[in-house]
Tab-separated table of C-alpha atoms (C1' of nucleotides) and ligand atoms in Angstrom:
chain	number	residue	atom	x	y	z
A	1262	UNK	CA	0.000	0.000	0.000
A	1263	UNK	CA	2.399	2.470	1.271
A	1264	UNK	CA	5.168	0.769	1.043
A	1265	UNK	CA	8.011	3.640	0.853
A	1266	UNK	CA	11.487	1.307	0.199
A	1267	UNK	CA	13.400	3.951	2.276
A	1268	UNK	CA	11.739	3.575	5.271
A	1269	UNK	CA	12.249	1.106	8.299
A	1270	UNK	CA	10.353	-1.485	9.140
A	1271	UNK	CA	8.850	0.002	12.360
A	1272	UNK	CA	8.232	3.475	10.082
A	1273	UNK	CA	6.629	1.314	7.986
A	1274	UNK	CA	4.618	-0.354	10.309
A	1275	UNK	CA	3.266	2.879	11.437
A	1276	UNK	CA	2.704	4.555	8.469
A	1277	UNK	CA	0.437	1.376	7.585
A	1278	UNK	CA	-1.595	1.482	10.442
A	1279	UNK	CA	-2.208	4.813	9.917
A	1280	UNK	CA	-3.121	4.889	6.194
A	1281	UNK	CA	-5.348	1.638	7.090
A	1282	UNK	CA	-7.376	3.850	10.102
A	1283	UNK	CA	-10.802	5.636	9.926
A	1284	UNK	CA	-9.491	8.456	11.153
A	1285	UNK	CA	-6.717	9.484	13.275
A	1286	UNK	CA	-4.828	7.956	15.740
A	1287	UNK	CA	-3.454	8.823	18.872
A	1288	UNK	CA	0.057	7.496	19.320
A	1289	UNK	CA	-1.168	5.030	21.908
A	1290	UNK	CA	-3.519	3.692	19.950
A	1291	UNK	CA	-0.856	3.198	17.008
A	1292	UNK	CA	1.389	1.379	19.774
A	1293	UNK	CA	-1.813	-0.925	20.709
A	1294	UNK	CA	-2.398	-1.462	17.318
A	1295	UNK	CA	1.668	-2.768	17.202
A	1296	UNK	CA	1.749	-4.631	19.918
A	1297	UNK	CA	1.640	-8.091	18.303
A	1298	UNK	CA	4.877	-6.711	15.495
A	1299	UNK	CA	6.884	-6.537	18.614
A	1300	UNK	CA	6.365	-2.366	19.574
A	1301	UNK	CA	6.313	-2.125	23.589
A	1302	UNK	CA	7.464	1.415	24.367
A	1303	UNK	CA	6.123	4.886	23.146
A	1304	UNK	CA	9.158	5.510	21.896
A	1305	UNK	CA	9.122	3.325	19.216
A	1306	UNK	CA	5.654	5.177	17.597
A	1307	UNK	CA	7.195	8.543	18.493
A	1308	UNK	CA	10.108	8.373	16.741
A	1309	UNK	CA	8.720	7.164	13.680
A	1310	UNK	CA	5.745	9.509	13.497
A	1311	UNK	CA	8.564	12.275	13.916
A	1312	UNK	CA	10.758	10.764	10.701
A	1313	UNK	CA	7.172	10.305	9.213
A	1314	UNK	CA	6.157	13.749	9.706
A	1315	UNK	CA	9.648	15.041	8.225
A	1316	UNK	CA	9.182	13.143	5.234
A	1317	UNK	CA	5.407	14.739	5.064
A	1318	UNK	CA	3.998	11.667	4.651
A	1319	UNK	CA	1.897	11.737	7.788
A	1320	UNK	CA	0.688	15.220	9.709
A	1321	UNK	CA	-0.110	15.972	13.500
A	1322	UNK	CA	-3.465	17.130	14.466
A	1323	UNK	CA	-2.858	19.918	16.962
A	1324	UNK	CA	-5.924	19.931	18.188
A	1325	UNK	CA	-6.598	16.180	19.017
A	1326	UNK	CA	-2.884	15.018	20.070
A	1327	UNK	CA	-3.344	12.833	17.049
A	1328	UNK	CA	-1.947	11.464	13.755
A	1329	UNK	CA	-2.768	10.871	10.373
A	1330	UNK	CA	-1.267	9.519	7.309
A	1331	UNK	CA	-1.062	12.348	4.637
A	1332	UNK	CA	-3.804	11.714	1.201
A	1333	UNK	CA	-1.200	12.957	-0.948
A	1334	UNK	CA	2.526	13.542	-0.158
A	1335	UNK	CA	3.690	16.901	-0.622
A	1336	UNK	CA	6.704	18.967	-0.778
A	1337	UNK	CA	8.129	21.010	2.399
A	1338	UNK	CA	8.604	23.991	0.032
A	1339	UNK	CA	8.541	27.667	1.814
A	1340	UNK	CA	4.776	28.810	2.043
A	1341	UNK	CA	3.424	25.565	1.645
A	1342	UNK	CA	0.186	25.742	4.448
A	1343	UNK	CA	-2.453	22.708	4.713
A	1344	UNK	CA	-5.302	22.963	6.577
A	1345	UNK	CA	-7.675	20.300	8.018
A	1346	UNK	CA	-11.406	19.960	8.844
A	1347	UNK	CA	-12.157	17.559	11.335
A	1348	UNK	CA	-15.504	15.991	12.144
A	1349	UNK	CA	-16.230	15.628	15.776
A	1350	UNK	CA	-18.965	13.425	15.136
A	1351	UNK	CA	-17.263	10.308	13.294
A	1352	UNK	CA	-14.203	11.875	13.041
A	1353	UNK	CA	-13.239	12.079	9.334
A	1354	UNK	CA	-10.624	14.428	8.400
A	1355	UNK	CA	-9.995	15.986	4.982
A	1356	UNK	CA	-6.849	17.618	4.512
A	1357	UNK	CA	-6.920	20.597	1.786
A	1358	UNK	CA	-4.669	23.478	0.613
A	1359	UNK	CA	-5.733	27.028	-0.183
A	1360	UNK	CA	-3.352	29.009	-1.511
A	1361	UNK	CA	-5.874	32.162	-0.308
A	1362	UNK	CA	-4.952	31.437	2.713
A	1363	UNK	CA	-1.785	31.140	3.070
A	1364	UNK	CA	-1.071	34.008	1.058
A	1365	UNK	CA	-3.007	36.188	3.369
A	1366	UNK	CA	-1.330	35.061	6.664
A	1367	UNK	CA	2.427	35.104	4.720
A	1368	UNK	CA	1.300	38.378	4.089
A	1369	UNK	CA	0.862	39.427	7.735
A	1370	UNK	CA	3.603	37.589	8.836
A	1371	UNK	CA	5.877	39.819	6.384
A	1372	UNK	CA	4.189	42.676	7.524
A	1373	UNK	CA	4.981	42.092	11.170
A	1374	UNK	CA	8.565	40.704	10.140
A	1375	UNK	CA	7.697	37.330	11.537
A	1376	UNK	CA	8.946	34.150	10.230
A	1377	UNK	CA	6.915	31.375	9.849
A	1378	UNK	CA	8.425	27.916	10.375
A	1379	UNK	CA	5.148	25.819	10.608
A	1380	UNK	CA	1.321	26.835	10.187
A	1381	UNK	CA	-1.262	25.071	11.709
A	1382	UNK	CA	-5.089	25.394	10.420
A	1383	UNK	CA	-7.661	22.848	11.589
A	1384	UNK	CA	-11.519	23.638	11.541
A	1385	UNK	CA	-13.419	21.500	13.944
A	1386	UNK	CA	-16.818	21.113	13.181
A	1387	UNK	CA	-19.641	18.069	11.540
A	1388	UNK	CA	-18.764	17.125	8.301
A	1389	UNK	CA	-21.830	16.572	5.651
A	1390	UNK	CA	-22.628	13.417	6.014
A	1391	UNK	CA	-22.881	13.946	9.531
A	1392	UNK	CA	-24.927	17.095	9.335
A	1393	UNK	CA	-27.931	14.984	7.896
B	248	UNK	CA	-26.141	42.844	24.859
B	249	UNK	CA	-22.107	41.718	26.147
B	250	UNK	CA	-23.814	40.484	29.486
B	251	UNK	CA	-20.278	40.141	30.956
B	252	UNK	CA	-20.630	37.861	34.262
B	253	UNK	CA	-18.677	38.337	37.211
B	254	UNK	CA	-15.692	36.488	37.750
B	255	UNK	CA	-15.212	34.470	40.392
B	256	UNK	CA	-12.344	34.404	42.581
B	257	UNK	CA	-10.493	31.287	41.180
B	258	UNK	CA	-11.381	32.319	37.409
B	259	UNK	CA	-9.778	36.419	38.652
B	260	UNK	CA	-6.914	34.592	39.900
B	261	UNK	CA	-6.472	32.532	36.802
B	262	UNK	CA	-6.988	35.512	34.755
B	263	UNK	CA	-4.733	38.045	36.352
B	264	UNK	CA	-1.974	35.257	35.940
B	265	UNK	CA	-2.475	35.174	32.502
B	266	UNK	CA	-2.210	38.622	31.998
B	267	UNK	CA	0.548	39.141	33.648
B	268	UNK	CA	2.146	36.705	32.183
B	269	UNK	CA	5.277	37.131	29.496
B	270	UNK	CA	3.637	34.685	27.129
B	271	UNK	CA	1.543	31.799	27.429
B	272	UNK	CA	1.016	29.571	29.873
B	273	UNK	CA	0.323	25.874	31.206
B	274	UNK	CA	-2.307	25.122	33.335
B	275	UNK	CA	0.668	23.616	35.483
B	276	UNK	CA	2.413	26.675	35.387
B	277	UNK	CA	-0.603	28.582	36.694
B	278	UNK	CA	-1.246	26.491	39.256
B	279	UNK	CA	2.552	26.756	40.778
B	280	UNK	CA	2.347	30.355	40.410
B	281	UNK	CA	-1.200	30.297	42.484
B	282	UNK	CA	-0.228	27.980	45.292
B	283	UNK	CA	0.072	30.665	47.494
B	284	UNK	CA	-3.279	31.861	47.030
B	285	UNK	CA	-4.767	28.497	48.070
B	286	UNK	CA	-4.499	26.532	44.916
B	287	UNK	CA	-3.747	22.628	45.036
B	288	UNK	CA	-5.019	20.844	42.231
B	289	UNK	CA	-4.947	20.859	38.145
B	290	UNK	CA	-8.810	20.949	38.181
B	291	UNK	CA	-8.906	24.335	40.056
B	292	UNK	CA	-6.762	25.678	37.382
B	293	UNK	CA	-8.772	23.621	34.464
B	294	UNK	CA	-12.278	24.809	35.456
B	295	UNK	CA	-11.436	28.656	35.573
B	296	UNK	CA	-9.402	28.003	31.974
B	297	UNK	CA	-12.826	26.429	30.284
B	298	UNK	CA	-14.787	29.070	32.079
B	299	UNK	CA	-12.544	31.902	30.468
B	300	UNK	CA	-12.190	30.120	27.137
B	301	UNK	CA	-16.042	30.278	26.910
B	302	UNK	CA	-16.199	33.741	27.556
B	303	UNK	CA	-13.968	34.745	25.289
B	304	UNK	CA	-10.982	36.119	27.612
B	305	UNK	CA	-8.449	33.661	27.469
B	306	UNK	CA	-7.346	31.193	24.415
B	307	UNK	CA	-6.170	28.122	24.397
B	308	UNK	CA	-2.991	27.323	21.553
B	309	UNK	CA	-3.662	24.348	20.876
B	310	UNK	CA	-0.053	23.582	19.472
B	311	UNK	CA	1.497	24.548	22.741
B	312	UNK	CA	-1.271	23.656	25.102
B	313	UNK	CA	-0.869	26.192	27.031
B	314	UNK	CA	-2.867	29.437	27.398
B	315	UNK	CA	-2.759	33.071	27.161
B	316	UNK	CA	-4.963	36.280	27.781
B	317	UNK	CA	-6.920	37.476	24.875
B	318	UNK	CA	-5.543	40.597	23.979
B	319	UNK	CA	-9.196	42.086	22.386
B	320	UNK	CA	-11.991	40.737	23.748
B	321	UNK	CA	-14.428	42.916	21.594
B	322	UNK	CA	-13.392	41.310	18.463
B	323	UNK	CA	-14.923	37.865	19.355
B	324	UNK	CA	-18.223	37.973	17.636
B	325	UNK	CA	-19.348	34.788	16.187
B	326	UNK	CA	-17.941	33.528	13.460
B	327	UNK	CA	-14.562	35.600	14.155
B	328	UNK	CA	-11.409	33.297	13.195
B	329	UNK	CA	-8.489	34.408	15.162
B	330	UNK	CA	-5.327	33.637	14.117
B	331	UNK	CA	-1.760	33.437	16.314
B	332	UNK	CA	1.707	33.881	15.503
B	333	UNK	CA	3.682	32.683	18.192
B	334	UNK	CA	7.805	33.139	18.037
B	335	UNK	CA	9.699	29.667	19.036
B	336	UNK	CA	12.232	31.863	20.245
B	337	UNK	CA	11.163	34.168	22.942
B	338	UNK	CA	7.395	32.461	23.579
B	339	UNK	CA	6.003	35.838	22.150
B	340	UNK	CA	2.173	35.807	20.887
B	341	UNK	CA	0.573	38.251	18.394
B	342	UNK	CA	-3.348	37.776	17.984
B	343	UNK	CA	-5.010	38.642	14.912
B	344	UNK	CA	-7.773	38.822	12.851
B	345	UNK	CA	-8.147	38.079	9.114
B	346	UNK	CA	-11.373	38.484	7.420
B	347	UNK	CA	-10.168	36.976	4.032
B	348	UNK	CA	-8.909	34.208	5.422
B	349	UNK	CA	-12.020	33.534	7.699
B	350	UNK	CA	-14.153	33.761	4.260
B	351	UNK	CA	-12.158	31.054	2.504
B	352	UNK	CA	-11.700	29.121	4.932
B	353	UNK	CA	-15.772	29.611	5.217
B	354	UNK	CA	-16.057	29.226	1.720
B	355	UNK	CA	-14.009	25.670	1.698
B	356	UNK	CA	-16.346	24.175	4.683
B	357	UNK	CA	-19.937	25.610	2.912
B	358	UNK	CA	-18.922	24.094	-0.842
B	359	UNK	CA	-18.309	20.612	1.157
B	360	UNK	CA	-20.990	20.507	3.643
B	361	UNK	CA	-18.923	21.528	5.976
B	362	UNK	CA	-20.614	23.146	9.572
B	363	UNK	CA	-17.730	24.754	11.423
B	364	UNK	CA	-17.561	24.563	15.325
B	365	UNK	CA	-14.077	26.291	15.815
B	366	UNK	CA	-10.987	27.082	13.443
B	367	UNK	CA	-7.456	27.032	15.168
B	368	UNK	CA	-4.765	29.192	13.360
B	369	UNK	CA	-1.037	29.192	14.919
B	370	UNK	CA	2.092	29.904	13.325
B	371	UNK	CA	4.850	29.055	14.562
B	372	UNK	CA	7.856	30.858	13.454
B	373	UNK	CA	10.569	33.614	14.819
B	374	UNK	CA	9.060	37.236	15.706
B	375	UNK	CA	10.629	40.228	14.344
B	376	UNK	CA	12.965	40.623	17.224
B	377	UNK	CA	14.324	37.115	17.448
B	378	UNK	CA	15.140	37.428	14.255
B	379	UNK	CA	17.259	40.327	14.109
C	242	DA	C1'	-36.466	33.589	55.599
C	243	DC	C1'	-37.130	28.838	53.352
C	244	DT	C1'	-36.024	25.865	49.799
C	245	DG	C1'	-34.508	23.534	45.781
C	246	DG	C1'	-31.762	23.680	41.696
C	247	DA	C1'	-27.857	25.515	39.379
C	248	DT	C1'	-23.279	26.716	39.765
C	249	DA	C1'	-18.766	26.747	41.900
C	250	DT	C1'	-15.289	24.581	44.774
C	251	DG	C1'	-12.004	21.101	47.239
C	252	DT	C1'	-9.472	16.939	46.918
C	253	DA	C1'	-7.823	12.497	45.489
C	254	DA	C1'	-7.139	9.356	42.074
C	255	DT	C1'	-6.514	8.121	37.571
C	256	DG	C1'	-5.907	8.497	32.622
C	257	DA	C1'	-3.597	10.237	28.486
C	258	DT	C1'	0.251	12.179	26.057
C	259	DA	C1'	5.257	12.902	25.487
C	260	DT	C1'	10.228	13.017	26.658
C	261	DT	C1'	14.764	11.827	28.862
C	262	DA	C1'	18.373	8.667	29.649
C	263	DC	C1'	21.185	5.070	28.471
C	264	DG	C1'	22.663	1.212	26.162
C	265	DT	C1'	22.795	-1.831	21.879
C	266	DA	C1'	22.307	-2.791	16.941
C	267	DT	C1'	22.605	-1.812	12.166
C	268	DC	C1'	23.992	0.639	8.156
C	269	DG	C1'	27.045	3.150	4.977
C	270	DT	C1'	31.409	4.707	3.708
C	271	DG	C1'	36.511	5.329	3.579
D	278	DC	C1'	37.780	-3.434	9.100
D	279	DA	C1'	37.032	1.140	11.479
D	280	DC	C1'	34.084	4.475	12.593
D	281	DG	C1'	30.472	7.826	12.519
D	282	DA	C1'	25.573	8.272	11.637
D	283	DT	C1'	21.262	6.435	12.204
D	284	DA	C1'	17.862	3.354	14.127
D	285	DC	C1'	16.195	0.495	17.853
D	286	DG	C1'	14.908	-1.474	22.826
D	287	DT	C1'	13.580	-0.518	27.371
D	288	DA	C1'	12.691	1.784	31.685
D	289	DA	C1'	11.743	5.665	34.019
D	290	DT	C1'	9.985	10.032	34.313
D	291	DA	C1'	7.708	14.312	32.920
D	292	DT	C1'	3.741	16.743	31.329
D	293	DC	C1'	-1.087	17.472	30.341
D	294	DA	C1'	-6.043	16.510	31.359
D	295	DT	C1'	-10.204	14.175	33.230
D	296	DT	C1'	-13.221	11.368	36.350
D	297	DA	C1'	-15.401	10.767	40.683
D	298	DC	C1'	-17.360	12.289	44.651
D	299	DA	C1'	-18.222	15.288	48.456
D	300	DT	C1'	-19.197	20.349	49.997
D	301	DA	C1'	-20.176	24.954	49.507
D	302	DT	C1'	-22.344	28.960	47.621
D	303	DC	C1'	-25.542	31.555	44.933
D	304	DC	C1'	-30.089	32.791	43.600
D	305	DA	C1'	-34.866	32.771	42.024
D	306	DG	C1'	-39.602	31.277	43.426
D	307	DT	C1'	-42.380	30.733	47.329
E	1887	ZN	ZN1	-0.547	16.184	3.565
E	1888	ZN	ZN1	-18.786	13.279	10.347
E	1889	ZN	ZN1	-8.767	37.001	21.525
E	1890	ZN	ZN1	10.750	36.211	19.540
DNA sequence: ACTGGATATGTAATGATATTACGTATCGTG
DNA sequence: CACGATACGTAATATCATTACATATCCAGT
């Protein structure tokens, strides 16, 4: 599925689990999830969610202390600004760029002489299907 | 109209720490820094925080969790996105409004059936002084 | 004033998330 | 092979947040 050559086989592990989820996972629940391909300390999910998250191939969900696996990998160019809604009812996540968006708040951060190393958007909210 | 209830003496307490503070703060940190006025345990600290947060008077940044005192209560009308820059360096926190970005990132959640609840916005980055 | 419900508080215990410390193993290159 | 960089294993600890339950206070309706 996600099978990325250059990446260990507990990075690998985790990365699976996460692309195989409903929707994200905390890191505890990723080590659970692990337990029977030998993971049995924290550390081992932390430190490849952080090599994961380098590589962009999964993000961090500020606001729920969670993970999930990235829908499409993308580059770690300058300005580059994702944003996620999250529903709090069955809690989907869709990740989306608007380059609007992070125009406007490069724009302020120029303005204010601020330099941005990492933006975090998430909308919390019901998704459609849940709004029925 | 802005039927602004009285604080009580924990949620003043919790407030005036806030504001006093340099930057923002854990509700750990609060707590040590109110022992003397008769604090002793996280909840204390937690129940003024939510009480605040729903009024409007203190936010919560979410990639920090920690907290800090709102610097403009007035601009909190519904629907308001606020947005933070916060400097990695020096802990420093500019609030802000952005009315553009609050419409796409309305616009984004209405063409997907999206119903907003609440929209985090934090950068992370290195403030104008830091950077000097 | 009495009273009953809503709100606020005090305290202990527990749960949930994340990092530090230290040692070993593996990999890649000269 | 030597050796530095990277990854891994494990335990302990640190940090952040909630549950549970008992008391206290406030306040409107009587
Ligand atoms: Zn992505
Ligand atoms: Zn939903
Ligand atoms: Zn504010
Ligand atoms: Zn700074």
């Amino acid at each position: 599925m996600n099978a990325q050559p250059d990446l260990t086989r507990n990075q690998s592990l985790v990365l699976d689990t996460l692309s195989h989820a409903d929707g994200p996972l905390s890191a505890y629940t990723i080590l659970d999830r692990l337990r029977d391909d030998g993971f049995r300390a924290p550390l081992q999910v932390y430190r490849a969610l952080d090599k994961l998250t380098e590589l962009g191939l999964v993000h961090r969900l500020e606001s729920l202390n969670a993970f999930v696996a990235c829908i499409q990998p993308h580059s770690h160019e300058a300005g580059t600004v994702v944003a996620f809604a999250i529903c709090e009812t069955c809690g989907q996540v869709d990740e989306f760029s608007d380059e609007q968006v992070a125009e406007r708040l490069s724009g302020w951060a120029a303005g204010h002489g601020f330099h941005p190393h990492k933006t975090t958007i998430e909308i919390r909210g019901t998704c459609a299907t849940c709004s029925h």
